[in-house]
Tab-separated table of C-alpha atoms in Angstrom:
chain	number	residue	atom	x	y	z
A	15	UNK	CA	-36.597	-11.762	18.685
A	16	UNK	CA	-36.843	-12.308	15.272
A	17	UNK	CA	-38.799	-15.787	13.993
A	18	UNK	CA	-39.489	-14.917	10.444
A	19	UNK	CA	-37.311	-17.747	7.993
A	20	UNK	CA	-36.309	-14.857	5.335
A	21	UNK	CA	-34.973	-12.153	8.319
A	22	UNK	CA	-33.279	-14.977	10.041
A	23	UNK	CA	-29.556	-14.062	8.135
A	24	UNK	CA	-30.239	-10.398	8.852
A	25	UNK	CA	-30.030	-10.896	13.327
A	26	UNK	CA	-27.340	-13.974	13.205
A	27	UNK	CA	-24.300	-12.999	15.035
A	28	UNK	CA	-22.191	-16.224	14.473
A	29	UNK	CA	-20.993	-14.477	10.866
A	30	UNK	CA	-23.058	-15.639	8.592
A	31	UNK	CA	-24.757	-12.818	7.098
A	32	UNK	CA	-21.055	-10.921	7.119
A	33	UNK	CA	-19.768	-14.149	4.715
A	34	UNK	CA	-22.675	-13.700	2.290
A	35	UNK	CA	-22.463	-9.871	2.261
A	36	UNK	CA	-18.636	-10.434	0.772
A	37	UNK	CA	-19.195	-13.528	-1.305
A	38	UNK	CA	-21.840	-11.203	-2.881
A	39	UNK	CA	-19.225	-8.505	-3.336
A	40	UNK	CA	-16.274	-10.435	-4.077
A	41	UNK	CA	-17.038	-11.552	-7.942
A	42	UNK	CA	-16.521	-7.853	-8.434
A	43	UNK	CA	-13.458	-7.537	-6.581
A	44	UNK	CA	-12.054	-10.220	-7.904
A	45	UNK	CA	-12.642	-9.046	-11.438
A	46	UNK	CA	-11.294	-5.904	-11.001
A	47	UNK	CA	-8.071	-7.962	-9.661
A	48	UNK	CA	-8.092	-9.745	-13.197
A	49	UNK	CA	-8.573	-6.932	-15.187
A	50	UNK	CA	-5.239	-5.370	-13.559
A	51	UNK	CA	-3.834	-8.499	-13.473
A	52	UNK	CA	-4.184	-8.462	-17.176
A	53	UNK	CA	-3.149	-4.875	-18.138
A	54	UNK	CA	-0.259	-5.678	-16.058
A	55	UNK	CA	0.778	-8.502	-18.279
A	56	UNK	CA	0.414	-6.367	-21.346
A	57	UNK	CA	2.718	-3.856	-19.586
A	58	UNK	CA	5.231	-6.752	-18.773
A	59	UNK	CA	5.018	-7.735	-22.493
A	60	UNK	CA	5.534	-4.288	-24.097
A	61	UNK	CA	8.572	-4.087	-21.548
A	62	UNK	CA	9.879	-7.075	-22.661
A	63	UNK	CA	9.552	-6.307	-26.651
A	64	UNK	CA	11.330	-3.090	-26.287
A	65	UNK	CA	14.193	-4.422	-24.616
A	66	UNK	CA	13.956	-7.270	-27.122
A	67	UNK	CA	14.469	-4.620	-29.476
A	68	UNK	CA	16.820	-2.642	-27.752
A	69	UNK	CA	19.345	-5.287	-26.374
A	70	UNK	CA	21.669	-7.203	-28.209
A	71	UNK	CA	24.867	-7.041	-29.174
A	72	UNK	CA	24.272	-3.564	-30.892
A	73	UNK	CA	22.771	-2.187	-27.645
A	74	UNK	CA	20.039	0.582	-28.891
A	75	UNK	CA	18.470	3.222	-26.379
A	76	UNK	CA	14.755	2.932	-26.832
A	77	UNK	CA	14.910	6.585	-27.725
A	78	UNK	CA	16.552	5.241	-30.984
A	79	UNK	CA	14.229	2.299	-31.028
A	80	UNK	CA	10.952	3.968	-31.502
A	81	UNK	CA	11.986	6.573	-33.365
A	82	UNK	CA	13.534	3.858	-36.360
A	83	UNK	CA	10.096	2.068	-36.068
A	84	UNK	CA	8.488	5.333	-36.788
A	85	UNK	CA	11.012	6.262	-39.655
A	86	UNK	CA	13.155	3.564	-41.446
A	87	UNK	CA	15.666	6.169	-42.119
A	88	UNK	CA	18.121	3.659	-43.920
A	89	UNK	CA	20.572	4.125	-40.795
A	90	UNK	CA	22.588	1.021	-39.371
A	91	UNK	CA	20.541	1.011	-36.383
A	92	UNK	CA	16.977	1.155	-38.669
A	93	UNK	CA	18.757	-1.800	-40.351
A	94	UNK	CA	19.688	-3.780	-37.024
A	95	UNK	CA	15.769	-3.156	-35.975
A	96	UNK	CA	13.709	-3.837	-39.028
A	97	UNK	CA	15.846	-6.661	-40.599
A	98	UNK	CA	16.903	-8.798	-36.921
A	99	UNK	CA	15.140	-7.824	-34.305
A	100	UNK	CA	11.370	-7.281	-35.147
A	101	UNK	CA	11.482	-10.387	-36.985
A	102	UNK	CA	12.359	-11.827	-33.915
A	103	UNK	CA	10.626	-9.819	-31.369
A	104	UNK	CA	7.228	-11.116	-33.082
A	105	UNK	CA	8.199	-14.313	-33.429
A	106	UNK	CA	9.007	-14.700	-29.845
A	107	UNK	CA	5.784	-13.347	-28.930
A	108	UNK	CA	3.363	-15.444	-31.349
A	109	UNK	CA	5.640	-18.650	-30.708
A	110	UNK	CA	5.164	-17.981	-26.918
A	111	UNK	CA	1.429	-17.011	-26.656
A	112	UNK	CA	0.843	-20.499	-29.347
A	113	UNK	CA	2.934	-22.005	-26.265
A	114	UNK	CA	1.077	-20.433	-22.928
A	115	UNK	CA	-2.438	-21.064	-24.201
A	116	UNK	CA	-1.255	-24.924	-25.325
A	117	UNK	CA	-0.097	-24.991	-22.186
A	118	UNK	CA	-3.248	-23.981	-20.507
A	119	UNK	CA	-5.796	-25.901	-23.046
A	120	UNK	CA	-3.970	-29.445	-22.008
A	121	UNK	CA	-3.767	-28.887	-18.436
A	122	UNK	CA	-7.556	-28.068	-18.546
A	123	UNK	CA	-8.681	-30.537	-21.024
A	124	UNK	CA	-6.530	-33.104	-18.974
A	125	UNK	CA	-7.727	-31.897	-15.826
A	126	UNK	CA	-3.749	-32.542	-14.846
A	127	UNK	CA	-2.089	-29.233	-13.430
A	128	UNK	CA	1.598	-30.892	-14.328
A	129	UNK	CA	1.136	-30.908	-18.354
A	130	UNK	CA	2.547	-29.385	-20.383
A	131	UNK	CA	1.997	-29.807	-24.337
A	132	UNK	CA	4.490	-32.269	-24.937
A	133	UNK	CA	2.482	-34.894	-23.031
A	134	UNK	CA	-0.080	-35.019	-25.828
A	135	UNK	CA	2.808	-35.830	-27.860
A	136	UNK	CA	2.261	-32.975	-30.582
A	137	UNK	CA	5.232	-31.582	-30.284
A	138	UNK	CA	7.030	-34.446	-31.091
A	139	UNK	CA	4.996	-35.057	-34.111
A	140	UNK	CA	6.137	-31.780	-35.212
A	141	UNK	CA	9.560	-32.172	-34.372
A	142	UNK	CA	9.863	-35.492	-36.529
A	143	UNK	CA	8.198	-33.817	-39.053
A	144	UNK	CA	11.582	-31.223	-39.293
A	145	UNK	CA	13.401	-34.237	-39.203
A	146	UNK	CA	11.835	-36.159	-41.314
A	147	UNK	CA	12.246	-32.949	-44.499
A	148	UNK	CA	15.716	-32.529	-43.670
A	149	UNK	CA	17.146	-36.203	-43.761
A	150	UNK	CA	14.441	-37.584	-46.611
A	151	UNK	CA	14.156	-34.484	-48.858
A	152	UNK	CA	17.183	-32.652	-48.065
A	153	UNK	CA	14.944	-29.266	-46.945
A	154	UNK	CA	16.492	-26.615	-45.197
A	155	UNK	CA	14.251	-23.604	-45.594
A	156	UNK	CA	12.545	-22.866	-42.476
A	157	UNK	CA	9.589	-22.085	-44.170
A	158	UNK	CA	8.914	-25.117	-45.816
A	159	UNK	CA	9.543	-27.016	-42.519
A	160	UNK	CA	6.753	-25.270	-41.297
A	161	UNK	CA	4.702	-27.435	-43.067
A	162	UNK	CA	6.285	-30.450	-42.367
A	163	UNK	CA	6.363	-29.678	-38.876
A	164	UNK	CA	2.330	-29.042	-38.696
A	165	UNK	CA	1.972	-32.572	-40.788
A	166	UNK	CA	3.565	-34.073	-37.943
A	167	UNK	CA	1.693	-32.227	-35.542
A	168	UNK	CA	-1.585	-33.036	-37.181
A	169	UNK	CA	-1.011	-36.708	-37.250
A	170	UNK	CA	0.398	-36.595	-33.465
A	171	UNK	CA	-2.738	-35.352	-32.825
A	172	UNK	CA	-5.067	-37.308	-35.112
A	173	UNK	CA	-3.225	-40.596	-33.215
A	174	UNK	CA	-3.937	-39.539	-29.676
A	175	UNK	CA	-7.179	-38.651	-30.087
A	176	UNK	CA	-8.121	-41.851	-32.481
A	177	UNK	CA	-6.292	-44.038	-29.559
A	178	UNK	CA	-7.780	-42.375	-26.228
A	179	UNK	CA	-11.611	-42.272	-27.854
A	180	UNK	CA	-11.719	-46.334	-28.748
A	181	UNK	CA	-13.597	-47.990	-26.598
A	182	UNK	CA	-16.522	-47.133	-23.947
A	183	UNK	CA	-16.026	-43.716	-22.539
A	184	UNK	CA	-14.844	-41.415	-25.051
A	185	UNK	CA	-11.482	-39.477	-24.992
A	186	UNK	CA	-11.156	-39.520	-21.361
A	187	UNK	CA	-8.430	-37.195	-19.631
A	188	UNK	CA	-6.658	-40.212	-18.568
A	189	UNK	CA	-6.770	-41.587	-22.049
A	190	UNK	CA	-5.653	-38.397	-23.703
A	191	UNK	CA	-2.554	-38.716	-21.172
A	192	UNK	CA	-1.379	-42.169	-21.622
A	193	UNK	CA	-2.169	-41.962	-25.332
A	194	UNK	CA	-0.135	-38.645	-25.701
A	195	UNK	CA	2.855	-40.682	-23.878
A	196	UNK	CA	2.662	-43.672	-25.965
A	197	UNK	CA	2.633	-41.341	-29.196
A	198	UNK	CA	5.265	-38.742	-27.897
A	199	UNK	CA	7.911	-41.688	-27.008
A	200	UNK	CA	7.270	-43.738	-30.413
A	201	UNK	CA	8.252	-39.823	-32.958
A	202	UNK	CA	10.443	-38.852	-30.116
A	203	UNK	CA	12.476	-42.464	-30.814
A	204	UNK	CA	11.987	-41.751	-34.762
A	205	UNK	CA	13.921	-38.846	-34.658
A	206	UNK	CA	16.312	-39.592	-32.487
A	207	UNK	CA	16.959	-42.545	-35.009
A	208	UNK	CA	17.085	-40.700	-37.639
A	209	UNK	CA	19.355	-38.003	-36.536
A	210	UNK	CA	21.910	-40.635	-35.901
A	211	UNK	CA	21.293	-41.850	-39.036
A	212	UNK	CA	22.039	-38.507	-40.633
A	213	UNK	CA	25.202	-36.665	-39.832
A	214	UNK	CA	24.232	-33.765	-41.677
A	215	UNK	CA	21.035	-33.555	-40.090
A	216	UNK	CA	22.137	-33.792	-36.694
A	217	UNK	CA	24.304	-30.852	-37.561
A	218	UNK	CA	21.532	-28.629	-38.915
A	219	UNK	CA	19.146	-29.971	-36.413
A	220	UNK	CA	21.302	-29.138	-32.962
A	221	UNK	CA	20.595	-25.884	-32.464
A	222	UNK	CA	16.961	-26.094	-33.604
A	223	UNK	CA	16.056	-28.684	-31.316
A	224	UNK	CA	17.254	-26.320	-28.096
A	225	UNK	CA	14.946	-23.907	-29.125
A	226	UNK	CA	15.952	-20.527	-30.182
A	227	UNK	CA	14.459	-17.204	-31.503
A	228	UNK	CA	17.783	-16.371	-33.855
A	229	UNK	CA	16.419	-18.139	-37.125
A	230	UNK	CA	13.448	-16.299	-36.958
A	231	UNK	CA	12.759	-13.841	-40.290
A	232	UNK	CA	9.875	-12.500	-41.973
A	233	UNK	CA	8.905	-15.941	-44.036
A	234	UNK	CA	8.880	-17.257	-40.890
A	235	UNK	CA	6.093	-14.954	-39.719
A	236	UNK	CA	4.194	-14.765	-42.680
A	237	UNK	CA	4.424	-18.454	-42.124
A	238	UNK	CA	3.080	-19.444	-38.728
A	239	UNK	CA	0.990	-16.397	-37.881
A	240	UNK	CA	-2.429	-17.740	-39.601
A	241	UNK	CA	-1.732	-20.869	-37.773
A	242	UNK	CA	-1.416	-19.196	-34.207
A	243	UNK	CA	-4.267	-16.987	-34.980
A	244	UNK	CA	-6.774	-19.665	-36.245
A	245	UNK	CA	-5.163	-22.063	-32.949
A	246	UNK	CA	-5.670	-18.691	-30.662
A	247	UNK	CA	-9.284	-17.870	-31.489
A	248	UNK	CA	-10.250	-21.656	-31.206
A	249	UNK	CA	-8.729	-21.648	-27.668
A	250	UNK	CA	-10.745	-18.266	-26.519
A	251	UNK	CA	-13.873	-20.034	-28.173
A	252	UNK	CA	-13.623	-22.727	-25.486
A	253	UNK	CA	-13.366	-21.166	-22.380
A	254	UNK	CA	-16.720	-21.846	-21.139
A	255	UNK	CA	-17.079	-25.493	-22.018
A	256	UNK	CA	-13.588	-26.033	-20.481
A	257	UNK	CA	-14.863	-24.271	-16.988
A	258	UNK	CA	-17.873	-26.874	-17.544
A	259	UNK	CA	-15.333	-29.473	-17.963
A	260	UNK	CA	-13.513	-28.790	-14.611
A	261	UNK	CA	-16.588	-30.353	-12.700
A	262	UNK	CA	-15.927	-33.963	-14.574
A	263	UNK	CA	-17.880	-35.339	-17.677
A	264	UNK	CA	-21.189	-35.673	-16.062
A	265	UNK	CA	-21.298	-32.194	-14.589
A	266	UNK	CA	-20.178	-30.868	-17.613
A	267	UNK	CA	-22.950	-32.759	-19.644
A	268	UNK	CA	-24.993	-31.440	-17.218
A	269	UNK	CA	-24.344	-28.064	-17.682
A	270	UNK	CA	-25.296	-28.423	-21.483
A	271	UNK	CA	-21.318	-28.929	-22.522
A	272	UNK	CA	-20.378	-31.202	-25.768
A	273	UNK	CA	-17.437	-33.033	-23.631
A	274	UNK	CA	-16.387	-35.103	-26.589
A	275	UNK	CA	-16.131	-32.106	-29.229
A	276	UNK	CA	-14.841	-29.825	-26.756
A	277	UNK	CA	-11.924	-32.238	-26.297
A	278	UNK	CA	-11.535	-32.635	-30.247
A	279	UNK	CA	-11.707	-28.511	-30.504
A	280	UNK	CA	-9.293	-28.740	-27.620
A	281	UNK	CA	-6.854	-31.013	-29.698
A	282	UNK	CA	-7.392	-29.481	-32.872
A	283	UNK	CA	-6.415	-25.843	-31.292
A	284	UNK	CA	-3.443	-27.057	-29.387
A	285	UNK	CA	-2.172	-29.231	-32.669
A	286	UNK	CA	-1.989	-25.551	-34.672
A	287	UNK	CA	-0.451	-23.709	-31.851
A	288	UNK	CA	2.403	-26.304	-30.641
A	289	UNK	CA	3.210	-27.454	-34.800
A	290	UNK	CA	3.401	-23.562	-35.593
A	291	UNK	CA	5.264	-22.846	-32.333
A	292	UNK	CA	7.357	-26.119	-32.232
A	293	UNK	CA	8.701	-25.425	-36.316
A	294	UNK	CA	9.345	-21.925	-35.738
A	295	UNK	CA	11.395	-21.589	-32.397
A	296	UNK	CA	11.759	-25.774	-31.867
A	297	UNK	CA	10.465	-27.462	-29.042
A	298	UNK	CA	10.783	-24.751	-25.877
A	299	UNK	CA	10.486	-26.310	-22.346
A	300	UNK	CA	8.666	-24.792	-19.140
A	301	UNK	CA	6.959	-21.904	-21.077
A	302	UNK	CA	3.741	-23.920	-21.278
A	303	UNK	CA	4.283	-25.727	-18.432
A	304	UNK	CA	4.863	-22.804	-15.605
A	305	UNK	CA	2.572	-19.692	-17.249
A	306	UNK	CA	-0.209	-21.327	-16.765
A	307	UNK	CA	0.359	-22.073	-13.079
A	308	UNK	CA	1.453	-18.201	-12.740
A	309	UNK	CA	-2.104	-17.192	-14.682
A	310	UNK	CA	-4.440	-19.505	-12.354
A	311	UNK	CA	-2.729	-18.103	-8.888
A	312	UNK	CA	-3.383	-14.615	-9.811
A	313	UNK	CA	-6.633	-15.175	-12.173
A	314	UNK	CA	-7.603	-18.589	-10.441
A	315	UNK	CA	-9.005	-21.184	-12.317
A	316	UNK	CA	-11.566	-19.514	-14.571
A	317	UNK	CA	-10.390	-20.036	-18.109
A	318	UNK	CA	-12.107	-17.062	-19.272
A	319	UNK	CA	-9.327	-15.027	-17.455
A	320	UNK	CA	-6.352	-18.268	-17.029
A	321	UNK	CA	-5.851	-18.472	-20.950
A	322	UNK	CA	-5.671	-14.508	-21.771
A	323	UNK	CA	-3.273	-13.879	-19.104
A	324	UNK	CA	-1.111	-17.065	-20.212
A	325	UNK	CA	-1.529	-15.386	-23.824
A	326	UNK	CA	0.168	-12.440	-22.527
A	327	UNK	CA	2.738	-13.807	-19.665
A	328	UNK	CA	4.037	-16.423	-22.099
A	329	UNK	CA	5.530	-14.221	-24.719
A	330	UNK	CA	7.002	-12.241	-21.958
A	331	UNK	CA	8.925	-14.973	-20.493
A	332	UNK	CA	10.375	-16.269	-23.867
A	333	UNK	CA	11.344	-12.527	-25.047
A	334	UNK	CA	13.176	-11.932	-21.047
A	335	UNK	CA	14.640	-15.100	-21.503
A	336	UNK	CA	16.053	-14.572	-25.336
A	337	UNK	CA	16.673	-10.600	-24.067
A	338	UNK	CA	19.162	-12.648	-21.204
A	339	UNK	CA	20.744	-14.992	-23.553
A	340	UNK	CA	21.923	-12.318	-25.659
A	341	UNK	CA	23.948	-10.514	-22.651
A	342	UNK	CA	24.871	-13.515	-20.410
A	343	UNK	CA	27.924	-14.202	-22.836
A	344	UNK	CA	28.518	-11.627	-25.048
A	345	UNK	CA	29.688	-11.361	-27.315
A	346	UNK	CA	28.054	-14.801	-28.084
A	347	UNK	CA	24.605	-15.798	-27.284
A	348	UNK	CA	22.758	-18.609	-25.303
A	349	UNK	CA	19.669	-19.707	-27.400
A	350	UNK	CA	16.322	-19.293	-25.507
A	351	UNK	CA	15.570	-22.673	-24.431
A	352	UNK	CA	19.105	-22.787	-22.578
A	353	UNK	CA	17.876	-20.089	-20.741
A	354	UNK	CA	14.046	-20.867	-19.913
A	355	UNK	CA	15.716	-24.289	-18.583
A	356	UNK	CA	17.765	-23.111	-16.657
A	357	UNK	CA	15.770	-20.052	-15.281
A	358	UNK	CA	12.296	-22.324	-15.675
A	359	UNK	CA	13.255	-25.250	-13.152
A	360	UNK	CA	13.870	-23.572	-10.554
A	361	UNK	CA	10.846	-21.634	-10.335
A	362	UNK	CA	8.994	-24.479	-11.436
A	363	UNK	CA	9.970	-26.127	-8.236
A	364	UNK	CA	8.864	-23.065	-6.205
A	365	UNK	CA	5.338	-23.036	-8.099
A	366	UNK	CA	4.119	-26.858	-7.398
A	367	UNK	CA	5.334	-26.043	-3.733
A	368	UNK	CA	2.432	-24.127	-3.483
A	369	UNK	CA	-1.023	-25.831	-3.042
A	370	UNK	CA	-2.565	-23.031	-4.956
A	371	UNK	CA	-0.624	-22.757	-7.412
A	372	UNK	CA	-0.921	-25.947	-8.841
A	373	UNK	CA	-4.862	-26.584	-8.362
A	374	UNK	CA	-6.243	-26.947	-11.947
């Protein structure tokens, strides 16, 4: 009979030493899981550009498709590719990763599994910003509402985070959250007013505010891409501080995490990706609100692994949903955010069902 402390695990029956065998092997398991999980959402994505490409209401094999993106031969179907539908292929996917990882950033900075980033109120400041360069200065280029639409963002943001850090305690999750409300319902009732206000406006504004990929071009692009990308690689940056942050403020400080300028970081990367997102495609519902719950039930709720996979399942959802608006009436269209709605709510529904699915 064994009495020695250290060969005790090695003769227990009960179990034990079977459970700490397999929680010694299961990190690598479980990151071989991710890692497929992963190339599997690149798979999904490339799937869903090609048919992005492909589909519309000149329906291209994706024989022809490729071989036009090889060589722009001049031919009507080169045209249909290069001119419409890359434009808005891309668009769709740096409008929907900006979207997925803002999604994922506010539901782990606010430690709340049901935000999405309209609760910080940031895209409403970048929606009155639109409004605000349409009915004032009579603007109608897309690209210059760009920047109108990340001033807005930028003081959304700015707002929340000066009103949720007054006081003792810092920018508390709870203080982010009622602060984004407070902010979102105050530019959400500017617009609104001045849309009324504005005939015109309202007119040009309609379809925007849905959300939809068809306005998207190559100034559009050119415009929003350094925003995503800066947004993007300050998201990545904070993946470890925002695991730290999952075990509350004093856990985190424990663990050697700046809570406060993680938070600010946080803000600052979700105010590029939702103004940049938000001006380019208009304010999109359930993209950044479901893909993260879909990312932490296959990845769980390790940001190192929740915010790629968002990066990549986020796109894919906005380009199946656009790819479904253009066939659903032909020969018109339904814009995107129609369609994510309608498909979105649904399995929304089915995802907060599930215990796991919505544990943050």
């Amino acid at each position: 009979m064994a009495t020695e402390a250290g060969s005790a695990p090695l003769v227990r029956t009960d179990g034990t030493s079977k459970r700490s065998e397999q929680s010694t092997q299961s990190p690598g398991r479980r990151n071989s899981t991710r890692t497929l999980a992963v190339l599997g959402a690149l798979l999904l994505l490339i799937t869903a550009a090609t048919l992005s490409l492909a589909v519309g209401s000149r329906a291209l094999s994706p024989g022809v498709v490729w071989a036009v993106l090889l060589d722009d031969d001049g031919s009507t179907a080169a045209s249909v590719v290069w001119d419409v539908r890359v434009p808005r292929t891309l668009a769709g996917i740096a409008a929907g990763a900006a979207l997925g990882v803002a999604g994922a950033l506010i539901q782990a900075l606010t430690r709340n599994p049901l935000a999405d980033p309209g609760l910080l109120g940031i895209n409403a400041g970048a929606a009155t910003g639109v409004v605000l360069s349409i009915t004032a200065l009579g603007i109608t280029s897309l690209w210059a509402s760009v920047w109108f639409a990340m001033l807005g963002a930028v003081v959304a943001g700015l707002l929340v985070y000066s009103l949720a850090s007054g006081g003792r305690g810092g920018a508390t999750p709870e203080r982010l959250a009622l602060g984004g409300a407070v902010i979102a319902a105050v530019f959400t009732g500017i617009s609104q007013t001045l849309m009324l206000l504005d005939a015109q406006a309202l007119d040009q504004l309609r379809f925007w505010s849905v959300g939809s990929l068809a306005r998207a071009d190559d100034e559009t692009l050119t415009t929003i891409t350094p925003f995503v990308a800066v947004g993007l690689v300050l998201a990545l940056a904070l993946v470890r501080p925002l695991n730290a942050l999952a075990l509350g403020d004093d856990g985190a400080r424990a663990l050697g995490a700046h809570v406060d300028r993680t938070r600010f970081l946080g803000l600052a990367a979700m105010t590029l990706l939702c103004g940049a997102a938000t001006s380019a495609v208009g304010p999109l519902v359930f993209v950044g609100l479901a893909v993260p719950h879909i990312s932490r039930m296959i990845a769980g709720a390790d940001q190192r692994w929740t915010l790629p996979l968002s990066m990549l399942l986020a796109p894919a959802l906005l380009l199946f949903a656009d790819v479904l608006g253009r066939v659903a009436v032909r020969p018109d269209e339904l814009d995107a955010g129609v369609v994510t709605a309608v498909v979105g709510a649904p399995v929304f529904i089915a995802l907060v069902r599930c215990r796991r699915a919505v544990t943050a």
